[in-house]
Short mmCIF file of C-alpha atoms in Angstrom, two decimals:
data_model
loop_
_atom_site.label_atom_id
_atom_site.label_comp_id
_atom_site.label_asym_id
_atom_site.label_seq_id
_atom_site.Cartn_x
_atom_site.Cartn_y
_atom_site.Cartn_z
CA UNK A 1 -40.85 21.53 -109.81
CA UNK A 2 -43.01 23.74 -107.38
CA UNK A 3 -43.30 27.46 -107.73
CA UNK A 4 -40.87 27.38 -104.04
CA UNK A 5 -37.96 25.25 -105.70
CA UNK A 6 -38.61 26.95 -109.15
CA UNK A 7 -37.68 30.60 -106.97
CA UNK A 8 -34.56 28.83 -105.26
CA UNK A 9 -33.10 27.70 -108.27
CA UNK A 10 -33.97 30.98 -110.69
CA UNK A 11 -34.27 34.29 -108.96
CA UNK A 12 -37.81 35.89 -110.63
CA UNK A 13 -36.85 38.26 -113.46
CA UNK A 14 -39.65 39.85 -114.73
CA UNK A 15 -40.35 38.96 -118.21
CA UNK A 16 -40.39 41.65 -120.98
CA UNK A 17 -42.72 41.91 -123.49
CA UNK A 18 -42.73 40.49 -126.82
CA UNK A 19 -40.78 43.21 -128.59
CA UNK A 20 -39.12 40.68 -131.15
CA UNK A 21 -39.61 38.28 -133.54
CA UNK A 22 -37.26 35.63 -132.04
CA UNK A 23 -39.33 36.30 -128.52
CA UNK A 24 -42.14 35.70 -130.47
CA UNK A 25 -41.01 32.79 -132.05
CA UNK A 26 -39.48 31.09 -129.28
CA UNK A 27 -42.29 32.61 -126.58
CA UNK A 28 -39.80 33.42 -124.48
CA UNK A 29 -41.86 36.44 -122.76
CA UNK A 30 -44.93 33.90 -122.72
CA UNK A 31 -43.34 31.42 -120.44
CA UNK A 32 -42.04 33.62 -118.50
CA UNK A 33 -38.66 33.53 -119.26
CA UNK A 34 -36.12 35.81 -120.41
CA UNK A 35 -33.02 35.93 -123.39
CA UNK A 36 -31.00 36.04 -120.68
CA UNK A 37 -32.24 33.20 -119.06
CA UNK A 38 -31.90 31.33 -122.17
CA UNK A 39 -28.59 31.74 -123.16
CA UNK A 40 -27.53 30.87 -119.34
CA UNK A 41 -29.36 27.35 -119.83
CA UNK A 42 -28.04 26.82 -123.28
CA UNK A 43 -24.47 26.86 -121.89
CA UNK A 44 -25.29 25.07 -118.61
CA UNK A 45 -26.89 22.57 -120.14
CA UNK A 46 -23.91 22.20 -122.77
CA UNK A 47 -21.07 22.16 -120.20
CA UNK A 48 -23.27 19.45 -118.26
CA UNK A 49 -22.93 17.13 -121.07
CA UNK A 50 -19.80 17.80 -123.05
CA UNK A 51 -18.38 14.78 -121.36
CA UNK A 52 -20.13 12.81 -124.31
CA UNK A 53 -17.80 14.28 -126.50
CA UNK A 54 -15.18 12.42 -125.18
CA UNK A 55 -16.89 9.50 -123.48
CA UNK A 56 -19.06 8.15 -126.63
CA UNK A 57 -15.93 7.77 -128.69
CA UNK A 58 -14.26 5.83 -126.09
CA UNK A 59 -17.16 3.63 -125.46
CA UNK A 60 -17.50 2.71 -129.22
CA UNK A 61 -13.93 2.90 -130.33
CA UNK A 62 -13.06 0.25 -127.85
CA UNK A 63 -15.06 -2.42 -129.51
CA UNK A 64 -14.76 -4.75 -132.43
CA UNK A 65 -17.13 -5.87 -135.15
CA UNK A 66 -17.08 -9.27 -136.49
CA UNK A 67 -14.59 -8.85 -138.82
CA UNK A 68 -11.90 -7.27 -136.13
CA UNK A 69 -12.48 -3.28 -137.17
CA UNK A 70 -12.48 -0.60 -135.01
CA UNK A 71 -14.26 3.07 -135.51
CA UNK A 72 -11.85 5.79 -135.62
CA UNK A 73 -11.65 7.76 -132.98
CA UNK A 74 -11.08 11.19 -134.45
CA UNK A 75 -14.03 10.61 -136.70
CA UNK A 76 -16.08 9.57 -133.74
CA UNK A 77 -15.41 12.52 -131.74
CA UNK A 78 -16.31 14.49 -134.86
CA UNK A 79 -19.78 11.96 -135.80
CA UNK A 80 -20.96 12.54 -131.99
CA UNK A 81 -20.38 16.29 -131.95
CA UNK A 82 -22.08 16.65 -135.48
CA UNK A 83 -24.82 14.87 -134.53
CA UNK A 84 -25.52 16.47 -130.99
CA UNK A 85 -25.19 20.01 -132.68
CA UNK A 86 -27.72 19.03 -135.29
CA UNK A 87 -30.92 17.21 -133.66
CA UNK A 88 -30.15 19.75 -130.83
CA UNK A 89 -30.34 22.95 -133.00
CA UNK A 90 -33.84 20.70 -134.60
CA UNK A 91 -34.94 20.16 -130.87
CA UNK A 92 -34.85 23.98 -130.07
CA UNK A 93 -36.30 25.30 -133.67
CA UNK A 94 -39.10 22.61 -134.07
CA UNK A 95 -39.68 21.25 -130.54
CA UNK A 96 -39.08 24.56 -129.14
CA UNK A 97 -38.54 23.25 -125.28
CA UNK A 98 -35.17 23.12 -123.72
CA UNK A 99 -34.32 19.87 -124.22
CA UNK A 100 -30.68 18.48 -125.53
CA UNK A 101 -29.62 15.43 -127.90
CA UNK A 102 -26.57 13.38 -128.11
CA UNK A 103 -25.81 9.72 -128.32
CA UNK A 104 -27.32 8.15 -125.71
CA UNK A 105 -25.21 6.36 -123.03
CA UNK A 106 -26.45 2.71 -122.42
CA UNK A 107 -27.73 2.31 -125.94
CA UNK A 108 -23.65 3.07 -127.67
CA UNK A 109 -22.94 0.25 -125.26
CA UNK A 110 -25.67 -2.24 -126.91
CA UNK A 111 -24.50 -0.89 -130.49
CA UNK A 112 -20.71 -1.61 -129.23
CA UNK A 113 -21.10 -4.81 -127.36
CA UNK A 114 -24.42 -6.77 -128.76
CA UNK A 115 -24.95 -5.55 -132.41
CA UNK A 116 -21.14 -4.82 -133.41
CA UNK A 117 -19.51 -8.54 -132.61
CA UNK A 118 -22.37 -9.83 -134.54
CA UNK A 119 -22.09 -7.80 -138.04
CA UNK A 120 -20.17 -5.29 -139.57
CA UNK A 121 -20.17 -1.61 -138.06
CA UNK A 122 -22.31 -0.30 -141.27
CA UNK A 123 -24.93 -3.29 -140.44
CA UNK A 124 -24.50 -2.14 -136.38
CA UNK A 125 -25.54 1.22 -137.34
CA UNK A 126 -28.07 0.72 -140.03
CA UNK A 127 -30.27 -1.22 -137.58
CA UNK A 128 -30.04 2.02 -135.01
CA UNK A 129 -31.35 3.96 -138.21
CA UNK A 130 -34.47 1.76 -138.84
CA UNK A 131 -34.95 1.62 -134.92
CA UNK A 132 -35.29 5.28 -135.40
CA UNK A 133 -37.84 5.15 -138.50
CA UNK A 134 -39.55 2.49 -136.08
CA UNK A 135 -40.30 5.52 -133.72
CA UNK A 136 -40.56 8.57 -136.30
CA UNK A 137 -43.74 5.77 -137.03
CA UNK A 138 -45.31 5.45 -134.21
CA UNK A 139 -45.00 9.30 -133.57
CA UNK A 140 -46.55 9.67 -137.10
CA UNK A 141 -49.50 7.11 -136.16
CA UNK A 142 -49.96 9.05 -132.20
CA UNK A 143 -49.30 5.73 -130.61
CA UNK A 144 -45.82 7.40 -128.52
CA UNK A 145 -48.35 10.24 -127.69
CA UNK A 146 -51.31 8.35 -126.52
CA UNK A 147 -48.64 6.36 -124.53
CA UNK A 148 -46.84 9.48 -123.08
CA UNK A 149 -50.76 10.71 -121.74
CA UNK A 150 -51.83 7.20 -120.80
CA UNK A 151 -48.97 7.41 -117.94
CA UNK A 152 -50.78 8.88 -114.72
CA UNK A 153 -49.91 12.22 -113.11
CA UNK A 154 -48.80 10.19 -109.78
CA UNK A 155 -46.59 8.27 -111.69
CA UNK A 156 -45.18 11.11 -113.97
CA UNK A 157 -43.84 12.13 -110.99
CA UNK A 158 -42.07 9.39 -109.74
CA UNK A 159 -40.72 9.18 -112.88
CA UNK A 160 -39.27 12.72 -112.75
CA UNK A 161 -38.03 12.06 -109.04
CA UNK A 162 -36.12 9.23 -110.55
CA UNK A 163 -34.77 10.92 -112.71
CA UNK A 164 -33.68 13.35 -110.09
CA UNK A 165 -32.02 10.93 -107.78
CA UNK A 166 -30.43 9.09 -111.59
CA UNK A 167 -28.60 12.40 -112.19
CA UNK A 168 -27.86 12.62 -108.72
CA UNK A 169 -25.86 9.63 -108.91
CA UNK A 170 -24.49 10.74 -112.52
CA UNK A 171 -22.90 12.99 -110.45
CA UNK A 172 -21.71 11.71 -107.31
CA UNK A 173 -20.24 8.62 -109.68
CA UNK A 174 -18.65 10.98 -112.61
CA UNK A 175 -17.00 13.08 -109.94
CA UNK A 176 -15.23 10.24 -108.54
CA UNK A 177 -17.03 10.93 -104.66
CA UNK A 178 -18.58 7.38 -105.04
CA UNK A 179 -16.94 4.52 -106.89
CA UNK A 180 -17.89 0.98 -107.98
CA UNK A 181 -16.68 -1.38 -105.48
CA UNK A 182 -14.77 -4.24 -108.04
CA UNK A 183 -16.30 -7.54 -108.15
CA UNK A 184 -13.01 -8.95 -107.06
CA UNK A 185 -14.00 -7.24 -103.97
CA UNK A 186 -16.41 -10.18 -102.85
CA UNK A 187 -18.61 -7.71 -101.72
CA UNK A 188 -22.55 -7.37 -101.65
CA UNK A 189 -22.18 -3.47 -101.64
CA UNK A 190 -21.93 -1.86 -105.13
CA UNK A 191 -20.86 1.59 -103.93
CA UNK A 192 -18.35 2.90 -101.72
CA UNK A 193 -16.64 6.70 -100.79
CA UNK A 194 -14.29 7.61 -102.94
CA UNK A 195 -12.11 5.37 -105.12
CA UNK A 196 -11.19 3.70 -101.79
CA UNK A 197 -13.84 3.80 -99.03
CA UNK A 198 -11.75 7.45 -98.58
CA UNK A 199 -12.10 10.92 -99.97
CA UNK A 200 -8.62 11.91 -101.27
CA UNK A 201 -7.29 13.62 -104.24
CA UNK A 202 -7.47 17.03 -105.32
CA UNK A 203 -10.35 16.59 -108.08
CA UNK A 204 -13.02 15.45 -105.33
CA UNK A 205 -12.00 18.86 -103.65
CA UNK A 206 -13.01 20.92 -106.62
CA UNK A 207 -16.32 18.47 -106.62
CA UNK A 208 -17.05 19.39 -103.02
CA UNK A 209 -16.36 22.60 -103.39
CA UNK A 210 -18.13 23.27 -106.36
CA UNK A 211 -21.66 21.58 -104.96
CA UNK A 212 -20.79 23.85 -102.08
CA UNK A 213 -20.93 27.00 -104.13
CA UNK A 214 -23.59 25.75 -106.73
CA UNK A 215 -26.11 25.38 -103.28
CA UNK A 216 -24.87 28.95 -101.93
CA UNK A 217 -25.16 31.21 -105.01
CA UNK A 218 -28.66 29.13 -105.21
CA UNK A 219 -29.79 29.63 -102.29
CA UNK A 220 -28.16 33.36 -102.15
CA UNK A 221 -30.62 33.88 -105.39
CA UNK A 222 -27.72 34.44 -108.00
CA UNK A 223 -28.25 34.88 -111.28
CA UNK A 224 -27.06 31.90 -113.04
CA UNK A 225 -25.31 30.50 -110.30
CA UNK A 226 -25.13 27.05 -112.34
CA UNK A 227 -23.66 28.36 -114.58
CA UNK A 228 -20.97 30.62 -112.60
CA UNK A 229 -20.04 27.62 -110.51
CA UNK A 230 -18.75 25.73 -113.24
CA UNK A 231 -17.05 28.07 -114.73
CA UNK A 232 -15.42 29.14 -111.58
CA UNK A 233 -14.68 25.38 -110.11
CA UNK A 234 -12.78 25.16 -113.88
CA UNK A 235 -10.77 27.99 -113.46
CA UNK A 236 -9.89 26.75 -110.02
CA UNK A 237 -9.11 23.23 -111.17
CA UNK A 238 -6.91 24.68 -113.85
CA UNK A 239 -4.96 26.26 -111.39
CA UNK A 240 -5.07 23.06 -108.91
CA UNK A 241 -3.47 20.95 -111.69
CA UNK A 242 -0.69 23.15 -112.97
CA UNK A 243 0.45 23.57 -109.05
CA UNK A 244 -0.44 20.35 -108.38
CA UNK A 245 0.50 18.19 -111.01
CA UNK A 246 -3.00 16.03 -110.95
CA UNK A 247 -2.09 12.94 -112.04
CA UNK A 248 -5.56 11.87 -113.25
CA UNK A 249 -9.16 13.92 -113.60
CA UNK A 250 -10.91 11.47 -115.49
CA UNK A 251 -11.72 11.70 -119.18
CA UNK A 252 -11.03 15.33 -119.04
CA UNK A 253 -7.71 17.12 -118.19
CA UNK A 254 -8.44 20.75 -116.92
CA UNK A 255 -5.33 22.70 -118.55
CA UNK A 256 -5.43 24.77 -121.76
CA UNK A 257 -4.47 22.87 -125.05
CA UNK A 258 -1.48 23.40 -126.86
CA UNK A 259 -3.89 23.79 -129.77
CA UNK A 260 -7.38 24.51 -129.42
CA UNK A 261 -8.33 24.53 -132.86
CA UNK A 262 -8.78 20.63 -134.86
CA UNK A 263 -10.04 19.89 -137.79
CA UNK A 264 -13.42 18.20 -138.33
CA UNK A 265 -12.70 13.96 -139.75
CA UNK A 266 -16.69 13.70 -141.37
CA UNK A 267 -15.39 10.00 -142.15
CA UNK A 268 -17.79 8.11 -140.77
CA UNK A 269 -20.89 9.78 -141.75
CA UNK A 270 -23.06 7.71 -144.21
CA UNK A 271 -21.68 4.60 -143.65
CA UNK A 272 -24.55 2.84 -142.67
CA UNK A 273 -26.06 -1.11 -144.23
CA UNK A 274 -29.69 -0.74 -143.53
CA UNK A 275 -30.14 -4.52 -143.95
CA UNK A 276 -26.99 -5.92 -143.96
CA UNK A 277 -27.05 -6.97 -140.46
CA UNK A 278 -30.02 -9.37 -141.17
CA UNK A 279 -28.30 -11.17 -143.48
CA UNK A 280 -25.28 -11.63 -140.94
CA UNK A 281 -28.08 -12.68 -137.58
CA UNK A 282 -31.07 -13.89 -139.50
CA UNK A 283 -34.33 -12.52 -139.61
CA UNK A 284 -35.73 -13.04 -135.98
CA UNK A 285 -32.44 -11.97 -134.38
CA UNK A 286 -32.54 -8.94 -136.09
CA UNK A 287 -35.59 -7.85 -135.34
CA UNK A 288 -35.06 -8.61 -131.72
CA UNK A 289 -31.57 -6.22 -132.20
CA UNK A 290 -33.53 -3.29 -133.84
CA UNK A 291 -36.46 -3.59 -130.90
CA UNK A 292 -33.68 -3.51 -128.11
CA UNK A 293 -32.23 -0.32 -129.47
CA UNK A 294 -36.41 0.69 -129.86
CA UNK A 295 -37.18 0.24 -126.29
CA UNK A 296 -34.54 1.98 -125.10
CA UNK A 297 -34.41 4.86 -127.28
CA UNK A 298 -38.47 4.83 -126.68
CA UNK A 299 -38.44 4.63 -122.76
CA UNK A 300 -35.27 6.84 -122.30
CA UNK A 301 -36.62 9.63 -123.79
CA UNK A 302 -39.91 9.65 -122.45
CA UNK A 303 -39.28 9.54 -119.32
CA UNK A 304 -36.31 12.73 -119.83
CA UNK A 305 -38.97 14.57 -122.14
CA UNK A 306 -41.87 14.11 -118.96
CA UNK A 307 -39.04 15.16 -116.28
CA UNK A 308 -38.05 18.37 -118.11
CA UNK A 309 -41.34 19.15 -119.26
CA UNK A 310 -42.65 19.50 -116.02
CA UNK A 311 -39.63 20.65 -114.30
CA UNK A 312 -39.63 23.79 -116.96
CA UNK A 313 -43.37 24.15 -116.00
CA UNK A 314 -44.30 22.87 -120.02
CA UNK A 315 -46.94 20.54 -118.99
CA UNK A 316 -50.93 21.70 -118.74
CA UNK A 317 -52.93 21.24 -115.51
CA UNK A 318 -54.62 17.95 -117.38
CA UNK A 319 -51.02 16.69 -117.41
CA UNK A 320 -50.66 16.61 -121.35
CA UNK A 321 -47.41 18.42 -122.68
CA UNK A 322 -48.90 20.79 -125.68
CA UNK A 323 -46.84 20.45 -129.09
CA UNK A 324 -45.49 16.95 -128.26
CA UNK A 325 -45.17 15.57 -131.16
CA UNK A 326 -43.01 17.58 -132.35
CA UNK A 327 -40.84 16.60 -129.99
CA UNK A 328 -40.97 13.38 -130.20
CA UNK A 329 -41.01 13.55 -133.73
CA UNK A 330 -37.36 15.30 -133.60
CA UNK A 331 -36.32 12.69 -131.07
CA UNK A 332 -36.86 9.80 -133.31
CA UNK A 333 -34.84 11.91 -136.49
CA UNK A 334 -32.01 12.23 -133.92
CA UNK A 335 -32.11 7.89 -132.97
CA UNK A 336 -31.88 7.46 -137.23
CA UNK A 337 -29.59 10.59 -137.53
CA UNK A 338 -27.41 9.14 -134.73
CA UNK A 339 -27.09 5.57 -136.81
CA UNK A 340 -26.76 7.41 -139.94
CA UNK A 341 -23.34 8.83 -138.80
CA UNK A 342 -22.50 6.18 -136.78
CA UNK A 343 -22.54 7.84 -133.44
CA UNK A 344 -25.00 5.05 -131.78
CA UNK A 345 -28.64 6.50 -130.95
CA UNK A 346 -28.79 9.94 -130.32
CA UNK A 347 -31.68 10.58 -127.77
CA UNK A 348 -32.83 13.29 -125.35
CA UNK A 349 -30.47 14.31 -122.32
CA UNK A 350 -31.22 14.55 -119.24
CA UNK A 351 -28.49 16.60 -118.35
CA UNK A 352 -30.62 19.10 -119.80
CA UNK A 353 -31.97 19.71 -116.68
CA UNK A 354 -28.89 22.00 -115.68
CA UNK A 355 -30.29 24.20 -118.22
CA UNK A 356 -34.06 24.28 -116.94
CA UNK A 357 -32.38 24.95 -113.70
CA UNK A 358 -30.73 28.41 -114.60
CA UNK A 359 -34.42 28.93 -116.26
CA UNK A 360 -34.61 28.06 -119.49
CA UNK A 361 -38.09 27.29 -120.59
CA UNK A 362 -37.55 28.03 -124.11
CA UNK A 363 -36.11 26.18 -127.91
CA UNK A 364 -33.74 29.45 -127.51
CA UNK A 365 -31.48 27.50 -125.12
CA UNK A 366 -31.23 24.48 -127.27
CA UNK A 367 -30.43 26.77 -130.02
CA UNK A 368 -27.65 28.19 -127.80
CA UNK A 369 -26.52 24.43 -126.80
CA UNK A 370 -26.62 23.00 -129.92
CA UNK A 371 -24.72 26.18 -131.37
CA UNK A 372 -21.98 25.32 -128.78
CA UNK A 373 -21.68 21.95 -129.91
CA UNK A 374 -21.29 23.47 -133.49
CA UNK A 375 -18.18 25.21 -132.38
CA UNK A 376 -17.08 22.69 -130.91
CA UNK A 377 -16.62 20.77 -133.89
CA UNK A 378 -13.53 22.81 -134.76
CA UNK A 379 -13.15 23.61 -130.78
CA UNK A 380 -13.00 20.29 -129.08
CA UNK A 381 -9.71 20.51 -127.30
CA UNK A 382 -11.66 23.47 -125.50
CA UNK A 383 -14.68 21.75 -125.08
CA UNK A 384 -13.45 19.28 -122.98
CA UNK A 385 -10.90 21.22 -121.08
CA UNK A 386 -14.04 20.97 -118.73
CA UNK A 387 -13.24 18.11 -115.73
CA UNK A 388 -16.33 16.40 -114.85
CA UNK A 389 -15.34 17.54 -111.47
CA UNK A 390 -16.68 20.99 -112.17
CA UNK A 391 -19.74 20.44 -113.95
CA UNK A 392 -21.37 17.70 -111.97
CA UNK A 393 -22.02 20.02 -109.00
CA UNK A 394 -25.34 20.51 -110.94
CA UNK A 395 -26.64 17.34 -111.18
CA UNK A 396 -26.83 17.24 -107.63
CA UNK A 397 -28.31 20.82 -107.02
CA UNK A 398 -31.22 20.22 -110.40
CA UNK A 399 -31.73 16.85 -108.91
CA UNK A 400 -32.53 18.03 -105.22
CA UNK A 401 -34.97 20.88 -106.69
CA UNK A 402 -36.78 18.53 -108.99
CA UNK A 403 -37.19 16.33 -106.31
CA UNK A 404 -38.64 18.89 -103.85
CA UNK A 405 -40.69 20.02 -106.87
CA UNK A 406 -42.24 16.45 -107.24
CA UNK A 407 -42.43 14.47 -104.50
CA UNK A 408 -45.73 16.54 -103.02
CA UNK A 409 -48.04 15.91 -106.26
CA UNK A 410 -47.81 11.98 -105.66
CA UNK A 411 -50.84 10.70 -103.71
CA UNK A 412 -48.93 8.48 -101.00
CA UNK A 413 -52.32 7.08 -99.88
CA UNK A 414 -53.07 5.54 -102.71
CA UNK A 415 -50.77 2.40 -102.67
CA UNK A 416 -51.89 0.96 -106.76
CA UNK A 417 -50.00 4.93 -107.63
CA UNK A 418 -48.05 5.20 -104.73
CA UNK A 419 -46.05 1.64 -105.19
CA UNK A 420 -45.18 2.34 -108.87
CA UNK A 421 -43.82 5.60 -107.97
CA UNK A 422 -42.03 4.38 -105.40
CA UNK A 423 -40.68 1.08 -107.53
CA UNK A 424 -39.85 3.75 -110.36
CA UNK A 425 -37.52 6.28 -108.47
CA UNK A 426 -35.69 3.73 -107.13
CA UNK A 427 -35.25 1.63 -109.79
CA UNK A 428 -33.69 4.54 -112.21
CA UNK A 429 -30.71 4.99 -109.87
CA UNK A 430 -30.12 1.38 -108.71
CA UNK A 431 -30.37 -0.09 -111.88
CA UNK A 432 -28.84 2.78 -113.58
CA UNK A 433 -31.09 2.54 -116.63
CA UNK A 434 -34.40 5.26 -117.05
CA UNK A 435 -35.95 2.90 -119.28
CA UNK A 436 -35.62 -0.18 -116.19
CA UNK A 437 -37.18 2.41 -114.12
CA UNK A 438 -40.15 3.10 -116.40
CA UNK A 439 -40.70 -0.31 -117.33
CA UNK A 440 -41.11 -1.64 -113.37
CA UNK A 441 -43.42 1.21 -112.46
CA UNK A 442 -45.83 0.64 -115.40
CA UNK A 443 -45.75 -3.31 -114.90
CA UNK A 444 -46.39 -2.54 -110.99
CA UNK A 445 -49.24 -0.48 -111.64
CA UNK A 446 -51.23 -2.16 -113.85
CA UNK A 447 -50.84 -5.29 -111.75
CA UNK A 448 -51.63 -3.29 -108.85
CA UNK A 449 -54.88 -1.64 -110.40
CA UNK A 450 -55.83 -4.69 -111.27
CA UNK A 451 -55.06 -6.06 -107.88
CA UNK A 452 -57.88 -3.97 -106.69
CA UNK A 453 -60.06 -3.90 -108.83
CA UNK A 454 -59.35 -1.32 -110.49
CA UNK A 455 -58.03 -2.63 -113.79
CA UNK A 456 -60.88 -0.59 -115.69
CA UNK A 457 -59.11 3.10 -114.85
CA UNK A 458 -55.91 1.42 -116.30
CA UNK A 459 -55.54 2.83 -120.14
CA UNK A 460 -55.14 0.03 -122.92
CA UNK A 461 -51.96 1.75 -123.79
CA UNK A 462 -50.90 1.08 -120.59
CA UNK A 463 -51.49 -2.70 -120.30
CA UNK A 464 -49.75 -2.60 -123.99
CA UNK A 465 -46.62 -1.24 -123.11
CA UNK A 466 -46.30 -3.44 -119.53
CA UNK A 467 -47.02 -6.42 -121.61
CA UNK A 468 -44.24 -5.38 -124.08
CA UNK A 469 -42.15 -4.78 -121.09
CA UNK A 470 -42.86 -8.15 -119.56
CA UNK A 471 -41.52 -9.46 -123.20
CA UNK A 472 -38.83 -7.63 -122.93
CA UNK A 473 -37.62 -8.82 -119.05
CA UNK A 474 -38.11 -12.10 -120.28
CA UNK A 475 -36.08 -12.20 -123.25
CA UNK A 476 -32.97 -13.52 -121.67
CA UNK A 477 -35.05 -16.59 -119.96
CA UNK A 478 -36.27 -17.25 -123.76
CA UNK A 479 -32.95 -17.38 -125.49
CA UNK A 480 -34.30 -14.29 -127.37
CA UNK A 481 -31.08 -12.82 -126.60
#
């Protein structure tokens, strides 16, 4: 993000200096952030993604394994909140960049739907483990690193646009202001206003509203006006639905629980088959399984790590992001960690980008989001008392500003980085899928660089990786899938 949209969405505080050891450790003063700051993005960020407290259980409890068994739910609440508190606290200690874990939506729905009717849900999970010792690998051997600064500045870029307009549409699509139009529909058009080509209801009021009030205590220069806005818009939807009687918000009902306190069910952590599941799909099959869940745990997190990094002003004028691997080193524990307590792949966030937007720059708000998540291992009823409604508002504002932010440092006049940009912003929203997104742009430019010419200025890393991608798009034609 520019200096401009950096001012609009975090007033300039002026940092203190280092008069601590945790401002020391953290460097808070150094990137010119504050504690303040910090804590503000920590809970931003958190209330941006609680929903995955509630949503990843749902997605994975709802499907069978071969043998007709279902995951608990209770235990999967707890296995999803365990795990997000844990690689996130790892994230903000080791990494030290504001950057949130959690199971990663998209990949729980290849766990529930490809690898669980195949195999047991121990085998399932046991192949997202070694997909995650797969990438703790290649982070060990710099091959993710030299393919993270093989990507061109032009196309890091359009990469973090995408990822703009993708939470945009997070947004507009969790709120219920757009809808999926049903197939039964006969219709060419996926989206439409509303659940009915209308806005009604009283929970796309508290969405309007609250992108309304996100934008003016922005632009009005409020300290943590994320932040406030979702904590207001709750308040007011709490009122709304005991007046109201709401008959539906979603996956989250905005009303105070009877009982806000419920016990942790640590059930399902450990039971994980490393191999079992190549003994129920064969050898070939399984190794196709475990590189699905690789590519998109890979690609997903890439492109979130390269959007945040440069939206929280982490990444050097050469374009390299110093300390990397430790990041991506945590972000491959949290894909094995994820399996290991059969949560599906936990993987970076990019919801995390609420937080950068109240001005974290720091581990210190990962600390303070994963330390949320901690609580709300005993809290949950609380933790989702938050309607989607209310928190989405910020997706929309973070995903404007990175946009502005980005969209400059892309040379338009040069088509072979120009295209690929292009073909990469788009694709992350219409395809719904960061990884998709990725994967086009990099095929798109090395085809274009060699178009003209230019194939010598293309890294080997990068023909590698559009090559793989290639594979991977052609899977389906191959009956590899």
């Amino acid at each position: 993000m520019s200096s401009t949209a950096t001012a609009t969405a975090t007033p300039p505080e002026t940092p203190e200096k280092p008069v601590s050891g945790l401002d020391r450790y953290f460097r808070i003063s150094e990137r010119g952030s504050t504690v303040a700051r910090e804590v503000r993005g920590g809970f931003a960020t958190f209330f941006a993604m609680a929903y995955i407290i509630v949503l990843n259980p749902i997605i994975l409890g709802s499907a069978k394994d071969m043998y007709g068994h279902q995951l608990d739910s209770g235990q999967l609440v707890t296995a999803t909140v365990l795990t997000a508190a844990f690689t996130t606290l790892l994230m903000g200690v080791i990494g030290n960049v504001p950057i949130a874990l959690a199971a990663g939506l998209g990949v729980n729905t290849v766990v529930a739907l490809q690898l669980a009717p195949k195999m047991s849900w121990p085998d399932a999970m046991g192949m997202v483990v070694l997909a995650g010792i797969v990438v703790m690998l290649l982070v060990a051997t710099g091959l993710r690193e030299r393919v993270m600064n093989a990507v061109p500045v032009g196309l890091r870029k359009g990469i973090a646009i995408g990822i703009g307009l993708f939470i945009m549409l997070i947004g507009l699509v969790d709120s219920g202001f757009v809808s999926r139009i049903p197939d039964v529909a006969h219709t060419t058009v996926p989206l439409q206003l509303g659940g009915d080509g209308h806005l009604t209801g009283w929970p796309v009021l508290v969405f309007i509203l609250g992108t309304l009030l996100t934008l003016a205590l922005i632009i009005r220069k409020v300290p943590g006006a994320i932040l406030i806005s979702i904590v207001v818009m709750t308040i007011v939807a709490m009122v709304i639905n005991a007046v109201a009687k709401v008959p539906s918000w979603g996956l989250t009902t905005p009303e105070w629980p009877g009982n806000p306190v419920a016990s942790p069910d640590f059930g399902l952590v450990g039971k994980v088959s490393l191999f079992g599941g190549f003994d129920k799909v064969g050898l070939l099959t399984g190794v196709l399984f475990v590189f699905t869940v690789l590519l998109s745990c890979f690609f997903d997190a890439m492109g979130t790590i390269l959007g945040v990094g440069d939206e929280a002003k982490l990444i050097d004028k050469d374009g390299n992001f110093p300390g990397i691997n430790k990041v991506l080193l945590v972000d491959g524990l949290a894909v094995a960690s994820g399996g290991a307590t059969s949560s599906s792949a936990t993987t970076c966030f990019v919801e995390s980008t609420a937080g950068v937007g109240e001005g974290a720059r720091t581990g210190l708000a990962s600390v303070v989001t994963g330390g949320l998540f901690s609580v709300a291992l005993f809290l949950t009823p609380l933790a989702t008392m938050v309607p989607s409604q209310a928190a989405t508002p910020a997706l929309l504002a973070v995903g404007f500003l990175i946009l502005a932010g980005s969209i400059k440092d892309i040379d338009w006049s040069d088509f072979t980085i120009a295209v690929p940009a292009f073909l990469a912003m788009l694709m992350m929203p219409f395809t719904y899928s960061i990884t998709n997104g990725i994967g086009i742009g990099f095929i798109a430019f090395s085809v274009l660089r060699l178009a003209a010419g230019r194939g010598r200025e293309v890294p080997v890393a990068m023909y590698v990786v559009s090559a793989v991608f290639v594979f991977y798009y052609a899977m389906p034609a191959l009956g590899l899938t």
